[in-house]
PDB file of C-alpha atoms in Angstrom:
ATOM      1  CA  MET A  15       0.102  -0.072   0.094  1.00  0.00           C
ATOM      2  CA  LYS A  16       2.767   2.219   0.914  1.00  0.00           C
ATOM      3  CA  GLU A  17       4.291   1.876  -3.117  1.00  0.00           C
ATOM      4  CA  GLN A  18       1.228   2.968  -4.619  1.00  0.00           C
ATOM      5  CA  GLU A  19       0.997   6.164  -2.395  1.00  0.00           C
ATOM      6  CA  GLU A  20       4.394   7.291  -3.138  1.00  0.00           C
ATOM      7  CA  GLU A  21       4.232   6.264  -7.205  1.00  0.00           C
ATOM      8  CA  PRO A  22       2.110   9.354  -7.791  1.00  0.00           C
ATOM      9  CA  GLY A  23       4.867  11.348  -6.049  1.00  0.00           C
ATOM     10  CA  LEU A  24       7.624   9.943  -7.864  1.00  0.00           C
ATOM     11  CA  VAL A  25       5.639  10.020 -11.408  1.00  0.00           C
ATOM     12  CA  GLY A  26       4.993  13.387 -10.522  1.00  0.00           C
ATOM     13  CA  LYS A  27       8.778  14.331  -9.803  1.00  0.00           C
ATOM     14  CA  ILE A  28      10.112  12.475 -12.987  1.00  0.00           C
ATOM     15  CA  LYS A  29       7.489  14.492 -14.874  1.00  0.00           C
ATOM     16  CA  GLU A  30       8.220  18.027 -13.107  1.00  0.00           C
ATOM     17  CA  TYR A  31      12.459  16.875 -14.018  1.00  0.00           C
ATOM     18  CA  LEU A  32      11.718  16.307 -17.615  1.00  0.00           C
ATOM     19  CA  GLN A  33       9.676  19.708 -17.489  1.00  0.00           C
ATOM     20  CA  ILE A  34      12.641  21.377 -16.253  1.00  0.00           C
ATOM     21  CA  ARG A  35      15.141  19.486 -18.775  1.00  0.00           C
ATOM     22  CA  LYS A  36      12.873  20.429 -21.597  1.00  0.00           C
ATOM     23  CA  ASP A  37      13.091  24.181 -20.175  1.00  0.00           C
ATOM     24  CA  LEU A  38      16.458  24.343 -20.047  1.00  0.00           C
ATOM     25  CA  ALA A  39      17.579  22.863 -23.197  1.00  0.00           C
ATOM     26  CA  MET A  40      14.571  25.283 -25.127  1.00  0.00           C
ATOM     27  CA  LEU A  41      16.674  28.270 -22.933  1.00  0.00           C
ATOM     28  CA  MET A  42      20.311  26.865 -24.097  1.00  0.00           C
ATOM     29  CA  ILE A  43      18.982  26.811 -27.653  1.00  0.00           C
ATOM     30  CA  ALA A  44      17.682  30.352 -27.616  1.00  0.00           C
ATOM     31  CA  ASP A  45      21.098  31.740 -25.875  1.00  0.00           C
ATOM     32  CA  LYS A  46      22.847  30.141 -28.758  1.00  0.00           C
ATOM     33  CA  ALA A  47      20.413  31.307 -31.490  1.00  0.00           C
ATOM     34  CA  SER A  48      20.388  34.902 -30.119  1.00  0.00           C
ATOM     35  CA  GLY A  49      24.334  34.868 -29.729  1.00  0.00           C
ATOM     36  CA  ALA A  50      24.490  33.309 -33.530  1.00  0.00           C
ATOM     37  CA  VAL A  51      22.181  35.992 -34.654  1.00  0.00           C
ATOM     38  CA  GLY A  52      24.140  39.071 -32.966  1.00  0.00           C
ATOM     39  CA  GLY A  53      27.383  37.595 -34.198  1.00  0.00           C
ATOM     40  CA  ILE A  54      25.761  37.567 -37.876  1.00  0.00           C
ATOM     41  CA  VAL A  55      24.084  40.917 -37.928  1.00  0.00           C
ATOM     42  CA  SER A  56      27.348  42.842 -36.574  1.00  0.00           C
ATOM     43  CA  GLY A  57      29.780  40.375 -38.709  1.00  0.00           C
ATOM     44  CA  ALA A  58      27.288  41.410 -41.960  1.00  0.00           C
ATOM     45  CA  ILE A  59      27.965  45.381 -40.797  1.00  0.00           C
ATOM     46  CA  LEU A  60      31.428  44.809 -40.832  1.00  0.00           C
ATOM     47  CA  VAL A  61      31.895  43.223 -44.183  1.00  0.00           C
ATOM     48  CA  PHE A  62      29.495  46.080 -45.657  1.00  0.00           C
ATOM     49  CA  LEU A  63      31.775  48.730 -44.082  1.00  0.00           C
ATOM     50  CA  GLY A  64      34.951  47.086 -44.762  1.00  0.00           C
ATOM     51  CA  LEU A  65      33.935  46.735 -48.717  1.00  0.00           C
ATOM     52  CA  MET A  66      32.878  50.217 -48.730  1.00  0.00           C
ATOM     53  CA  ILE A  67      36.490  50.906 -47.386  1.00  0.00           C
ATOM     54  CA  PHE A  68      38.147  48.826 -50.114  1.00  0.00           C
ATOM     55  CA  PHE A  69      35.590  50.287 -52.702  1.00  0.00           C
ATOM     56  CA  PHE A  70      36.491  53.628 -52.390  1.00  0.00           C
ATOM     57  CA  GLY A  71      40.174  52.866 -51.343  1.00  0.00           C
ATOM     58  CA  SER A  72      40.638  51.255 -54.697  1.00  0.00           C
ATOM     59  CA  MET A  73      39.060  53.938 -56.673  1.00  0.00           C
ATOM     60  CA  GLY A  74      41.330  56.565 -55.399  1.00  0.00           C
ATOM     61  CA  LEU A  75      44.206  54.618 -55.764  1.00  0.00           C
ATOM     62  CA  GLY A  76      43.493  53.938 -59.470  1.00  0.00           C
ATOM     63  CA  PHE A  77      42.632  57.515 -60.089  1.00  0.00           C
ATOM     64  CA  TYR A  78      45.827  58.282 -58.208  1.00  0.00           C
ATOM     65  CA  LEU A  79      48.188  56.156 -60.044  1.00  0.00           C
ATOM     66  CA  GLY A  80      46.416  56.580 -63.478  1.00  0.00           C
ATOM     67  CA  GLU A  81      47.381  60.552 -62.646  1.00  0.00           C
ATOM     68  CA  LEU A  82      51.009  59.321 -61.759  1.00  0.00           C
ATOM     69  CA  ILE A  83      51.737  57.445 -64.874  1.00  0.00           C
ATOM     70  CA  GLY A  84      49.385  59.953 -66.961  1.00  0.00           C
ATOM     71  CA  ASN A  85      46.798  57.590 -68.043  1.00  0.00           C
ATOM     72  CA  THR A  86      43.677  57.000 -65.997  1.00  0.00           C
ATOM     73  CA  TYR A  87      42.532  53.475 -67.604  1.00  0.00           C
ATOM     74  CA  ALA A  88      46.074  52.267 -66.848  1.00  0.00           C
ATOM     75  CA  GLY A  89      46.177  52.932 -63.278  1.00  0.00           C
ATOM     76  CA  PHE A  90      42.985  51.102 -63.181  1.00  0.00           C
ATOM     77  CA  PHE A  91      44.338  47.924 -64.781  1.00  0.00           C
ATOM     78  CA  ILE A  92      47.236  48.066 -62.367  1.00  0.00           C
ATOM     79  CA  ILE A  93      44.920  47.742 -59.518  1.00  0.00           C
ATOM     80  CA  THR A  94      42.820  45.251 -61.054  1.00  0.00           C
ATOM     81  CA  GLY A  95      46.078  43.057 -62.111  1.00  0.00           C
ATOM     82  CA  VAL A  96      46.844  43.557 -58.481  1.00  0.00           C
ATOM     83  CA  TYR A  97      43.807  41.875 -57.395  1.00  0.00           C
ATOM     84  CA  ILE A  98      43.878  39.324 -59.745  1.00  0.00           C
ATOM     85  CA  LEU A  99      47.337  38.481 -58.589  1.00  0.00           C
ATOM     86  CA  LEU A 100      45.823  38.190 -54.794  1.00  0.00           C
ATOM     87  CA  VAL A 101      42.847  35.925 -55.887  1.00  0.00           C
ATOM     88  CA  VAL A 102      45.362  33.445 -57.374  1.00  0.00           C
ATOM     89  CA  ILE A 103      47.438  33.776 -54.265  1.00  0.00           C
ATOM     90  CA  VAL A 104      44.332  32.963 -51.939  1.00  0.00           C
ATOM     91  CA  MET A 105      43.074  30.255 -54.272  1.00  0.00           C
ATOM     92  CA  ILE A 106      46.457  28.743 -53.713  1.00  0.00           C
ATOM     93  CA  ILE A 107      46.921  28.898 -50.067  1.00  0.00           C
ATOM     94  CA  LYS A 108      42.859  28.812 -49.125  1.00  0.00           C
ATOM     95  CA  LYS A 109      42.962  25.194 -47.841  1.00  0.00           C
ATOM     96  CA  ASN A 110      45.635  25.174 -45.239  1.00  0.00           C
ATOM     97  CA  SER A 111      45.647  28.721 -44.393  1.00  0.00           C
ATOM     98  CA  ILE A 112      41.947  29.785 -44.666  1.00  0.00           C
ATOM     99  CA  GLU A 113      39.336  26.912 -44.522  1.00  0.00           C
ATOM    100  CA  ARG A 114      40.959  24.398 -42.126  1.00  0.00           C
ATOM    101  CA  PRO A 115      41.890  27.230 -39.245  1.00  0.00           C
ATOM    102  CA  LEU A 116      38.330  28.961 -39.890  1.00  0.00           C
ATOM    103  CA  ALA A 117      36.619  25.199 -39.667  1.00  0.00           C
ATOM    104  CA  ASN A 118      38.641  24.099 -36.452  1.00  0.00           C
ATOM    105  CA  LYS A 119      37.789  27.845 -34.621  1.00  0.00           C
ATOM    106  CA  ILE A 120      33.872  27.461 -35.856  1.00  0.00           C
ATOM    107  CA  ILE A 121      34.009  23.690 -34.442  1.00  0.00           C
ATOM    108  CA  LYS A 122      35.832  24.961 -31.306  1.00  0.00           C
ATOM    109  CA  SER A 123      33.305  27.554 -30.684  1.00  0.00           C
ATOM    110  CA  MET A 124      30.396  25.745 -31.234  1.00  0.00           C
ATOM    111  CA  LEU A 125      31.575  22.595 -28.674  1.00  0.00           C
ATOM    112  CA  LYS A 126      33.419  25.644 -25.933  1.00  0.00           C
ATOM    113  CA  GLU A 127      30.492  24.779 -23.407  1.00  0.00           C
ATOM    114  CA  ARG A 128      30.783  20.951 -24.040  1.00  0.00           C
ATOM    115  CA  ASN A 129      34.399  20.957 -23.633  1.00  0.00           C
ATOM    116  CA  GLU A 130      34.247  23.115 -20.558  1.00  0.00           C
ATOM    117  CA  SER A 131      32.059  20.550 -18.284  1.00  0.00           C
ATOM    118  CA  ILE A 132      34.085  17.747 -19.632  1.00  0.00           C
ATOM    119  CA  TYR A 133      37.102  19.347 -18.147  1.00  0.00           C
ATOM    120  CA  GLU A 134      35.520  20.272 -15.307  1.00  0.00           C
ATOM    121  CA  LYS A 135      34.336  16.931 -14.237  1.00  0.00           C
ATOM    122  CA  GLN A 136      37.839  15.882 -14.792  1.00  0.00           C
ATOM    123  CA  ASP A 137      39.363  18.120 -12.001  1.00  0.00           C
TER     124      ASP A 137
END
């Protein structure tokens, strides 16, 4: 008879525990999603501003070189040649110098919380 009285209490505690775990998971997802959205928005703003700086800097440099050489077209062709050379260099070194370190950094940041809890358990 005592088991029957405790069972509803135990079932209630299990349901409460599961609800708390569900709420915790939802909060963790919301935290990660809001952090990701914030990072994407700030990154997009920085990319846009960087492109504006790059564009207007390139225009200014093209006109400046054109004035030095005496031919505006030549100044812009020189700048274009430099960019083509940079694209070729990036294509050659992208796998080891850009893609792999970036992928490792993303994976490390995604698993940071998990790794920290593992290291805490080891201590």
